[in-house]
């Protein structure tokens, strides 16, 4: 076989774009599917807001459908959008390119992972069309109510949800094995672990978390399916429902909570760590400065990943657990704040005296720091048992987790898409539309979530369909709710601008060239843009330096790509930031 | 290079122009399989923990013996 054949890849449309084993095509498939289902979740959130802002004005939103919207919105956003997009989308596209590999180490498994993910999405979507509709148990799916009559979707919806999750976990495991093994085994010559860009580090550790946290969801899902379908009582206590004693007895709902949150908390970091990595690279690239404290950043990612397995019960302070238990989990939760704060300081110190280019990706990166700090601070409040108990299950919690794991990772996704779109398509996204998208989204999310903190202090409970007749909630809260709804609708609509930009720029965007941002990492040094099958042409790149040689004193340009050999005098004077002062 | 060396490197300092050849690596399938076994071990551990917790609750019944033989 000639070299050309080796890298030309498969020829037909079907093998090239549909049953493709090329990591770049699979990444795009993952990305588009995740965005499509994410739009469903966005529409659901706007429907919820319509009911909350203008109660009763929309007859088709009855209490049952409200609960179904809450549940499907939460689950889709967390699992089917963010997890799939960060690992299956960004991970697939960037890992092989950034470590200098031709593809993932198990390309067939990679393809399988996507198709199984798609199946999981289809099963989930199917639950909208079955009798009784999707489950309304809340994204936490707590038993006993998740499978008891009275909760929407207890016949079909909950079964399809659990089956879909189990399928998703199979797909995520196949993907995760690939990402981890590729990082460990397929790095090109010279790419030591500590020369990897932080994006790869974030996705790598997040993939390990996914591999070891999803089994807890798998176990709880399978056991709940047994309770529902086979009449076991793992999680179901003895219950009298509508006057009738049920067949279940003796099970432990709290056991489910432990299993769920043993998955659920690492899940927060499965979406946060890739965001951390992406933000680090965006900030360094667009501020033309090496990342401050690179090694500390790596260790912080690893430490956060490890600690995330020992904090889960901070979600269960109100479950009636032993106070010493709460004490332990509050302590571990506050300890996790240390490496997290280090990361925030390092981002700010990277920006300090940088040559900041306010490109669209950079705007999103700075926006991320802002929303993440707000969400992180309220997390410190909620990590303390005595503060959490009165705030538990109020809108303060809704505001907190949206800032920290809703808005922030989404901003990182957007920043990443604006940054890498030119590599994926060869063209830049339109900048004016991008800025419009950024400002409306960024200010809009503050307009949505800042008032929610206040509503939480008033005691407004979450997961409620309507709030009439509560004396402690002043009537003016309704005005605030209407305001939040308007802001949410605006933010929802402006995402259409982004979708339009994605489609329009594919044909009409400015040509980007190979390396429009002047970045150092390997994906920008490919012989072709977009990279062809096999990524590197005849020879793999060889890595000679770390990923952050920006503004090196004495160098000809303000960046030195990783595959440029070390020459005397260039990049050899120690940390570049010393020379910057 | 050991893992600890790898993780305590200072990549921003000047490096020898030709870092020696990379350490030999195990085949990818080998590493992938080990990870998979780790995941499966996790799955079993969690099933076991869940079962043990449930089995400590008062109404737990052992599985009935198959056939008419007495077990244990
Ligand atoms: C414009 C964007 C968004 C809006 C307007 C929005 C709005 C809402 C609303 C109104 C609720 C239900 C509150 C309640 O009745 O308890 C909710 C719940 C939730 N949202 Fe969002 N959301 C948005 C984006 C996101 C994103 C990006 C995530 C990703 C993590 C997310 C994750 C969740 C989760 C996990 C829940 C909890 C569901 C439950 O209680 O079971 N949301 N959101
Ligand atoms: Cu948590």
XYZ file of C-alpha atoms and ligand atoms in Angstrom:
697
model
C 0.000 0.000 0.000
C 1.414 3.373 -0.882
C 1.648 6.056 1.724
C -1.079 8.003 0.014
C -3.543 5.169 0.339
C -2.662 4.842 3.982
C -3.752 8.360 4.797
C -6.462 8.960 2.233
C -8.926 7.051 4.377
C -12.091 5.341 3.256
C -13.690 6.666 0.087
C -17.446 6.116 0.009
C -19.843 8.529 1.698
C -21.140 5.885 4.101
C -17.794 4.615 5.306
C -16.430 8.112 5.457
C -19.151 10.001 7.265
C -21.527 7.457 8.744
C -19.798 4.239 9.744
C -16.604 6.159 10.243
C -13.831 5.055 12.548
C -11.997 8.362 12.228
C -11.881 10.115 15.586
C -12.604 13.482 13.978
C -15.799 12.289 12.301
C -16.908 10.491 15.446
C -16.257 13.675 17.415
C -18.506 15.639 15.084
C -21.204 12.954 15.274
C -21.036 13.037 19.065
C -21.037 16.813 19.082
C -24.015 17.264 16.776
C -26.078 14.628 18.548
C -25.326 16.163 21.934
C -26.195 19.651 20.730
C -29.431 18.397 19.191
C -30.618 16.727 22.385
C -29.305 19.690 24.377
C -31.664 21.932 22.444
C -34.541 19.797 23.667
C -33.346 20.410 27.217
C -33.125 24.130 26.531
C -36.680 24.238 25.215
C -37.858 22.322 28.281
C -36.185 24.871 30.560
C -37.964 27.688 28.762
C -41.276 25.880 29.116
C -40.679 25.553 32.861
C -39.823 29.215 33.063
C -43.044 30.102 31.217
C -45.054 28.370 33.897
C -43.034 29.908 36.749
C -43.073 33.416 35.295
C -46.691 33.401 34.164
C -48.417 30.722 36.239
C -51.336 29.058 34.559
C -51.113 31.163 31.391
C -50.173 28.151 29.320
C -52.828 25.518 29.703
C -50.773 22.687 28.264
C -48.253 22.877 31.124
C -49.990 20.957 33.904
C -48.223 19.872 37.098
C -47.393 16.453 35.684
C -45.742 17.856 32.588
C -43.855 20.400 34.695
C -42.230 17.563 36.627
C -41.436 15.759 33.415
C -39.778 18.897 32.057
C -37.702 19.335 35.230
C -36.519 15.757 35.110
C -35.734 15.522 31.444
C -34.119 18.964 31.395
C -31.781 18.120 34.270
C -30.825 14.658 33.086
C -30.291 15.655 29.448
C -28.198 18.697 30.341
C -25.910 16.840 32.719
C -25.494 13.463 31.053
C -26.564 13.522 27.423
C -25.349 17.006 26.579
C -22.364 17.969 28.728
C -20.802 14.574 29.440
C -21.201 13.430 25.864
C -19.987 16.711 24.408
C -16.884 17.057 26.568
C -15.726 13.454 26.376
C -17.204 12.164 23.126
C -16.980 15.496 21.292
C -13.971 17.454 22.523
C -12.155 14.366 23.825
C -12.472 12.534 20.554
C -11.445 15.446 18.411
C -8.624 16.809 20.513
C -6.879 13.925 22.268
C -5.284 12.281 19.198
C -4.444 15.640 17.625
C -3.020 17.143 20.783
C -0.844 14.184 21.730
C 0.290 13.615 18.145
C -1.465 10.332 17.358
C -3.072 9.247 14.119
C -6.289 8.179 15.809
C -7.652 6.647 18.983
C -6.014 3.332 19.834
C -9.271 1.377 19.382
C -11.032 3.012 16.418
C -13.713 0.358 16.035
C -14.651 0.590 19.706
C -14.777 4.331 19.256
C -17.302 4.030 16.448
C -19.339 1.581 18.491
C -19.318 4.028 21.393
C -20.999 6.681 19.272
C -23.701 4.402 17.914
C -24.517 3.090 21.354
C -24.694 6.654 22.638
C -27.104 7.462 19.828
C -29.210 4.468 20.844
C -29.288 5.756 24.430
C -30.473 9.151 23.175
C -33.170 7.541 21.030
C -34.455 5.445 23.923
C -34.570 8.594 26.040
C -36.456 10.485 23.333
C -38.826 7.565 22.925
C -39.966 8.079 26.488
C -41.663 11.310 25.382
C -43.981 9.238 23.198
C -44.953 6.321 25.415
C -48.199 6.129 27.426
C -47.837 8.311 30.502
C -44.872 10.162 29.044
C -41.361 10.459 30.446
C -40.573 10.106 34.116
C -41.154 13.079 36.391
C -39.095 11.793 39.293
C -36.496 14.577 39.177
C -33.082 13.985 37.658
C -32.035 12.277 40.896
C -34.701 9.583 40.339
C -35.066 8.998 44.077
C -37.080 5.956 45.035
C -39.607 5.211 46.337
C -41.457 8.003 44.514
C -39.725 7.348 41.179
C -41.655 4.119 40.733
C -44.801 4.837 42.736
C -48.130 5.845 41.213
C -48.619 9.594 41.546
C -45.292 10.433 39.968
C -45.629 10.973 36.204
C -44.230 8.265 33.968
C -44.043 5.450 36.497
C -45.256 2.889 33.985
C -43.007 3.371 30.970
C -41.087 6.564 31.464
C -38.931 5.478 34.369
C -38.117 2.150 32.728
C -36.996 3.827 29.525
C -34.970 6.362 31.500
C -33.116 3.649 33.407
C -32.577 1.536 30.302
C -31.292 4.565 28.430
C -28.873 5.383 31.236
C -27.553 1.827 31.294
C -26.989 1.991 27.531
C -25.321 5.377 27.895
C -22.937 3.966 30.483
C -21.898 1.182 28.112
C -21.136 3.805 25.458
C -19.300 6.070 27.885
C -17.192 3.152 29.114
C -16.158 2.231 25.582
C -15.241 5.827 24.933
C -13.481 6.267 28.255
C -11.272 3.194 27.784
C -10.238 4.635 24.451
C -9.449 8.130 25.706
C -7.451 6.932 28.697
C -5.487 4.334 26.759
C -4.763 6.740 23.930
C -3.340 9.295 26.325
C -1.245 6.665 28.073
C -0.025 4.717 25.039
C -0.224 6.731 21.858
C 1.604 9.967 22.627
C 4.113 10.870 19.958
C 7.848 10.974 20.524
C 8.781 13.667 23.014
C 5.236 14.186 24.317
C 5.858 13.447 27.980
C 2.918 13.531 30.364
C 3.929 16.943 31.639
C 4.170 18.362 28.153
C 0.527 17.646 27.436
C -1.787 20.644 27.113
C -4.113 21.059 30.101
C -7.104 20.329 27.876
C -5.816 16.787 27.488
C -5.150 16.541 31.212
C -8.677 17.663 32.045
C -10.334 15.260 29.623
C -7.989 12.434 30.643
C -8.765 12.680 34.370
C -12.463 13.260 33.648
C -12.489 10.045 31.590
C -11.021 8.124 34.514
C -13.673 9.591 36.789
C -16.340 8.565 34.284
C -15.009 5.018 34.104
C -15.143 4.573 37.877
C -18.176 6.695 38.780
C -20.698 5.528 36.176
C -20.727 1.982 37.580
C -22.486 3.390 40.660
C -25.255 4.745 38.460
C -25.322 1.447 36.600
C -25.729 -0.516 39.825
C -28.462 1.742 41.177
C -30.203 1.712 37.799
C -30.196 -2.066 37.520
C -31.384 -2.517 41.090
C -34.172 -0.014 40.616
C -35.226 -1.814 37.438
C -35.424 -4.998 39.526
C -37.581 -3.206 42.092
C -39.826 -1.890 39.359
C -40.084 -4.925 37.111
C -39.266 -7.989 39.233
C -40.840 -6.987 42.540
C -37.624 -6.963 44.570
C -37.237 -4.448 47.407
C -33.712 -3.108 47.272
C -34.762 0.500 47.665
C -38.471 0.176 48.420
C -39.609 0.292 52.051
C -43.032 -0.918 53.160
C -45.479 1.656 51.847
C -49.208 2.208 51.873
C -50.087 3.886 48.596
C -53.595 5.256 48.013
C -54.914 3.128 50.845
C -53.334 -0.072 49.570
C -50.208 -1.663 51.081
C -47.686 -2.315 48.332
C -45.911 -5.593 47.758
C -42.550 -4.022 48.611
C -41.072 -4.029 52.099
C -37.815 -3.515 53.911
C -35.713 -1.733 51.246
C -33.592 1.333 51.837
C -34.175 4.548 49.875
C -31.071 6.041 51.467
C -28.981 3.258 49.942
C -30.058 4.540 46.552
C -29.062 8.071 47.501
C -25.586 6.908 48.454
C -25.149 5.044 45.184
C -26.585 7.876 43.141
C -24.363 10.551 44.653
C -21.306 8.333 44.598
C -21.822 8.763 40.877
C -23.410 12.191 41.016
C -20.648 14.171 42.618
C -17.808 12.891 40.414
C -20.192 13.643 37.551
C -19.939 17.322 38.460
C -16.196 17.068 37.912
C -16.602 14.993 34.775
C -18.023 18.142 33.241
C -15.856 20.573 35.215
C -12.378 19.137 34.605
C -12.544 19.251 30.789
C -13.871 22.796 31.162
C -10.915 23.667 33.417
C -8.500 22.305 30.841
C -10.104 24.079 27.900
C -10.262 27.380 29.783
C -6.581 27.112 30.743
C -5.573 26.675 27.115
C -7.861 29.428 25.858
C -6.555 31.885 28.423
C -2.925 31.087 27.793
C -3.304 31.239 24.007
C -5.358 34.405 23.844
C -3.338 36.218 26.506
C -0.102 35.196 24.736
C 1.354 34.032 28.021
C 2.409 30.734 29.471
C -0.057 29.260 31.903
C 0.842 30.271 35.435
C 1.851 27.270 37.544
C 1.444 24.548 34.927
C 2.505 21.707 37.175
C 0.298 22.959 39.971
C -2.582 23.001 37.498
C -1.964 19.359 36.604
C -1.747 18.307 40.214
C -4.866 20.277 41.039
C -6.783 18.406 38.323
C -5.550 15.083 39.687
C -6.261 16.049 43.305
C -9.756 17.287 42.522
C -10.414 14.074 40.611
C -9.346 11.957 43.576
C -11.171 14.003 46.196
C -14.369 14.015 44.175
C -14.956 10.400 45.256
C -15.077 11.219 48.964
C -17.529 14.103 49.154
C -20.732 12.607 47.813
C -22.825 12.756 50.974
C -22.833 16.562 50.999
C -25.904 16.061 48.822
C -27.553 14.152 51.653
C -27.265 16.444 54.669
C -31.047 16.383 55.041
C -31.392 12.600 54.707
C -31.162 12.066 58.451
C -27.603 10.835 58.578
C -25.330 10.667 61.580
C -23.982 14.176 62.397
C -20.386 12.895 62.440
C -20.942 11.746 58.895
C -22.000 15.238 57.941
C -18.949 16.608 59.706
C -16.672 14.326 57.693
C -18.260 15.199 54.367
C -18.312 18.928 55.088
C -14.582 18.725 55.787
C -13.713 16.885 52.584
C -15.944 19.259 50.639
C -14.124 22.292 51.953
C -10.746 20.640 51.267
C -11.669 20.299 47.585
C -11.999 24.063 47.496
C -8.228 24.407 47.932
C -7.046 22.951 44.606
C -10.045 24.574 42.951
C -9.122 27.994 44.274
C -5.524 27.442 43.157
C -6.789 26.991 39.625
C -8.764 30.214 39.745
C -5.747 32.136 41.075
C -3.550 30.675 38.370
C -5.963 31.702 35.622
C -6.042 35.227 36.963
C -2.271 35.323 37.294
C -1.980 34.110 33.715
C -4.123 37.034 32.605
C -2.091 39.454 34.740
C -0.044 41.629 32.407
C -0.828 39.345 29.511
C -1.166 40.570 25.959
C -4.893 39.968 26.138
C -6.717 39.570 22.833
C -10.439 39.913 23.451
C -11.386 37.342 20.845
C -14.683 35.530 21.201
C -13.078 32.419 22.765
C -11.281 34.669 25.243
C -14.512 36.437 26.181
C -16.095 33.094 26.951
C -13.045 32.062 28.970
C -13.150 35.208 31.091
C -16.905 34.784 31.442
C -16.260 31.276 32.704
C -13.943 32.506 35.463
C -16.588 34.953 36.588
C -19.487 32.491 36.711
C -17.338 29.755 38.174
C -16.173 31.959 41.043
C -19.763 32.910 41.866
C -20.953 29.314 41.732
C -17.933 28.101 43.671
C -18.438 30.589 46.478
C -22.058 29.599 47.009
C -20.798 26.021 46.993
C -18.682 26.835 50.028
C -21.832 28.023 51.800
C -23.760 24.890 50.909
C -20.903 22.586 51.866
C -21.460 23.492 55.518
C -24.165 21.392 57.117
C -25.659 24.161 59.213
C -25.927 26.550 56.262
C -27.141 23.897 53.883
C -30.030 22.646 55.960
C -32.209 25.773 55.720
C -31.200 26.375 52.097
C -31.613 22.780 50.986
C -34.224 22.308 48.265
C -34.628 26.051 47.704
C -33.856 28.131 44.652
C -30.519 28.997 46.247
C -29.415 25.478 45.380
C -30.826 25.791 41.869
C -28.882 29.034 41.419
C -25.699 27.536 42.845
C -25.547 24.453 40.700
C -26.578 26.242 37.545
C -23.757 28.769 37.968
C -21.130 26.170 38.748
C -22.056 23.194 36.586
C -24.595 24.566 34.130
C -23.508 27.960 32.941
C -19.770 27.593 33.512
C -19.236 24.379 31.526
C -21.539 25.668 28.801
C -19.421 28.809 28.506
C -16.358 26.561 28.231
C -18.106 24.572 25.500
C -18.855 27.738 23.571
C -15.338 29.087 24.051
C -13.941 25.772 22.861
C -16.209 25.691 19.821
C -15.280 29.232 18.752
C -11.624 28.335 19.297
C -11.458 24.990 17.474
C -14.138 25.484 14.821
C -11.462 26.853 12.435
C -9.485 23.627 12.809
C -12.573 21.487 12.302
C -13.915 23.352 9.270
C -11.091 25.547 7.991
C -13.156 28.686 8.560
C -13.653 31.121 11.430
C -17.007 31.676 13.059
C -18.373 35.146 12.499
C -16.975 37.443 15.156
C -19.778 39.979 15.431
C -22.413 37.288 15.841
C -20.071 35.601 18.309
C -19.801 38.726 20.433
C -23.552 39.207 20.369
C -23.941 35.579 21.414
C -21.433 36.010 24.217
C -22.778 39.198 25.743
C -26.421 38.166 25.684
C -25.631 34.717 27.080
C -23.250 35.994 29.740
C -25.318 38.920 31.008
C -28.485 36.888 30.513
C -27.335 34.107 32.791
C -26.594 36.638 35.529
C -30.067 38.080 35.033
C -31.496 34.583 35.397
C -29.521 33.240 38.335
C -28.696 36.236 40.540
C -32.363 36.762 41.468
C -32.697 33.032 42.113
C -30.187 33.282 44.976
C -32.437 35.865 46.577
C -35.583 33.816 45.994
C -33.786 30.963 47.703
C -33.137 33.088 50.768
C -36.839 33.887 50.847
C -37.362 30.154 51.117
C -38.886 29.524 47.700
C -38.689 25.753 47.302
C -37.372 24.135 44.133
C -39.273 21.605 42.007
C -42.623 23.335 42.611
C -45.181 23.862 39.907
C -46.844 26.872 41.527
C -46.306 29.091 44.550
C -49.703 30.456 45.486
C -50.665 30.782 49.114
C -47.280 30.626 50.817
C -47.240 33.389 53.397
C -43.470 33.605 53.608
C -43.100 34.320 49.898
C -43.964 37.999 49.231
C -46.103 38.786 46.219
C -43.207 40.687 44.653
C -41.388 37.388 44.179
C -43.748 36.818 41.289
C -42.431 39.926 39.503
C -38.926 38.607 39.924
C -39.997 35.279 38.507
C -41.519 36.973 35.484
C -38.262 38.899 34.993
C -36.214 35.682 35.194
C -38.479 34.081 32.619
C -38.030 36.939 30.174
C -34.259 36.722 30.606
C -34.343 32.946 30.097
C -36.345 33.338 26.892
C -33.869 35.890 25.571
C -30.942 33.607 26.391
C -32.788 30.727 24.752
C -33.413 32.698 21.558
C -29.851 33.972 21.254
C -28.644 30.385 21.016
C -30.322 30.368 17.607
C -27.829 33.035 16.578
C -25.072 30.634 17.531
C -26.626 27.789 15.561
C -27.020 30.085 12.591
C -23.375 31.098 12.929
C -22.294 27.433 13.008
C -24.164 26.724 9.794
C -23.477 29.988 7.987
C -19.742 30.098 8.660
C -19.308 26.606 7.271
C -19.705 28.141 3.810
C -19.171 31.847 4.303
C -16.796 32.207 7.247
C -13.408 33.812 6.802
C -10.715 31.307 5.796
C -8.746 30.503 8.895
C -5.489 29.083 7.632
C -3.736 26.416 9.663
C -3.188 28.349 12.885
C -5.365 31.457 13.171
C -4.734 32.060 16.873
C -0.978 31.559 16.781
C -1.252 28.580 19.132
C 1.560 26.249 20.199
C -0.243 22.955 20.577
C 0.052 20.178 18.024
C -3.469 20.239 16.616
C -2.625 23.594 14.995
C 0.494 22.204 13.325
C -1.196 19.602 11.102
C -0.170 19.543 7.430
C -3.799 20.009 6.343
C -6.668 22.009 7.784
C -9.062 20.364 8.467
C -6.704 17.469 9.217
C -7.079 14.517 6.876
C -7.516 10.887 7.832
C -4.409 9.911 9.797
C -3.842 13.532 10.839
C -0.127 13.907 10.154
C 0.668 12.923 6.576
C 3.763 10.794 6.204
C 5.541 11.351 9.522
C 4.318 11.853 13.068
C 5.299 15.164 14.650
C 8.080 15.151 17.197
C 7.646 17.198 20.353
C 10.484 19.312 21.724
C 8.891 21.568 24.296
C 5.897 22.078 26.553
C 2.636 23.498 25.336
C 3.000 27.052 26.636
C 5.940 28.762 24.973
C 4.202 32.102 24.432
C 6.029 35.441 24.283
C 9.380 33.795 24.863
C 12.027 36.529 25.090
C 14.307 36.539 22.081
C 12.068 34.371 19.937
C 11.105 35.600 16.486
C 7.359 35.236 17.021
C 5.297 35.392 20.198
C 4.723 31.649 20.187
C 6.851 28.573 19.575
C 4.926 25.464 18.531
C 5.590 22.271 20.449
C 7.196 20.585 17.453
C 9.852 23.284 16.943
C 13.275 22.025 18.066
C 15.006 23.709 20.984
C 17.691 25.973 19.645
C 20.280 27.697 21.721
C 18.877 30.862 23.221
C 15.257 30.398 22.209
C 12.945 29.248 24.943
C 15.894 28.271 27.083
C 15.917 31.107 29.569
C 13.544 29.604 32.041
C 9.966 30.673 32.598
C 8.876 33.074 29.913
C 6.902 35.182 32.354
C 10.106 36.227 34.094
C 11.187 37.926 30.944
C 7.813 39.616 30.646
C 8.077 41.969 33.599
C 11.387 7.335 33.379
C 9.163 6.365 36.296
C 5.684 7.773 36.663
C 6.795 9.957 39.541
C 9.655 11.377 37.510
C 7.251 12.013 34.678
C 4.862 13.881 36.940
C 7.499 15.987 38.659
C 9.251 17.100 35.478
C 9.700 20.820 34.907
C 8.735 21.095 31.270
C 9.284 24.858 31.169
C 13.007 24.612 31.876
C 15.554 24.101 29.086
C 15.655 20.471 28.048
C 18.378 18.433 26.404
C 17.924 18.837 22.653
C 17.309 15.134 22.081
C 15.487 13.570 24.963
C 16.302 9.849 24.867
C 13.868 7.541 23.157
C 10.624 7.195 25.012
C 10.357 4.345 27.446
C 9.010 1.186 25.799
C 5.268 0.917 26.181
C 3.009 -2.047 26.778
C 0.652 -2.789 23.881
C -2.458 -0.630 24.004
C -4.780 -3.626 24.229
C -2.995 -4.636 27.402
C -3.552 -1.284 29.067
C -7.114 -1.086 27.806
C -7.871 -4.510 29.241
C -6.457 -3.555 32.629
C -8.649 -0.467 32.715
C -11.670 -2.549 31.740
C -10.920 -5.007 34.538
C -10.730 -2.050 36.904
C -14.160 -0.876 35.785
C -15.595 -4.367 36.172
C -14.038 -4.669 39.629
C -15.708 -1.382 40.552
C -19.022 -2.703 39.285
C -18.743 -5.871 41.346
C -17.595 -3.964 44.419
C -20.573 -1.637 44.234
C -23.049 -4.475 43.666
C -21.494 -6.278 46.625
C -21.665 -3.233 48.893
C -25.264 -2.560 47.927
C -26.207 -6.176 48.558
C -24.422 -6.256 51.916
C -26.111 -3.056 53.081
C -29.485 -4.407 52.037
C -28.791 -7.776 53.660
C -28.255 -6.127 57.036
C -31.813 -4.787 57.111
C -34.193 -6.800 59.320
C -36.487 -8.363 56.736
C -33.697 -9.880 54.628
C -34.225 -13.514 53.690
C -31.599 -15.838 52.339
C -32.432 -17.464 49.033
C -34.395 -20.672 49.573
C -32.424 -23.863 49.053
C -32.875 -25.443 45.648
C -34.540 -28.859 45.681
C -35.061 -30.697 48.975
C -31.423 -30.827 50.089
C -30.434 -28.948 53.233
C -27.736 -26.382 52.714
C -25.118 -25.709 55.339
C -31.016 28.961 29.877
C -30.535 27.960 30.545
C -31.268 27.249 31.675
C -32.445 27.579 32.294
C -33.359 28.776 32.041
C -32.687 26.548 33.289
C -33.800 26.510 34.113
C -34.081 25.509 35.018
C -35.269 25.397 35.794
C -36.435 26.388 35.749
C -35.167 24.279 36.552
C -36.214 23.695 37.504
C -36.324 24.390 38.788
C -37.297 23.677 39.669
O -38.531 23.742 39.465
O -36.819 23.021 40.605
C -33.908 23.666 36.271
C -33.444 22.511 36.862
C -32.225 21.905 36.566
N -31.307 22.323 35.621
Fe -31.484 23.981 34.433
N -31.677 25.645 33.256
C -30.776 26.035 32.283
C -29.598 25.398 31.932
C -29.080 24.247 32.554
C -27.817 23.638 32.245
C -26.817 24.109 31.189
C -27.679 22.572 33.066
C -26.475 21.629 33.055
C -25.940 21.145 34.109
C -28.862 22.491 33.891
C -29.099 21.533 34.873
C -30.233 21.457 35.656
C -30.468 20.436 36.653
C -29.530 19.282 37.012
C -31.716 20.719 37.219
C -32.395 19.947 38.358
C -33.473 19.080 37.840
C -34.199 18.486 38.992
O -34.545 19.220 39.939
O -34.406 17.273 38.947
N -29.707 23.523 33.556
N -33.257 24.420 35.315
Cu -21.401 17.250 45.107
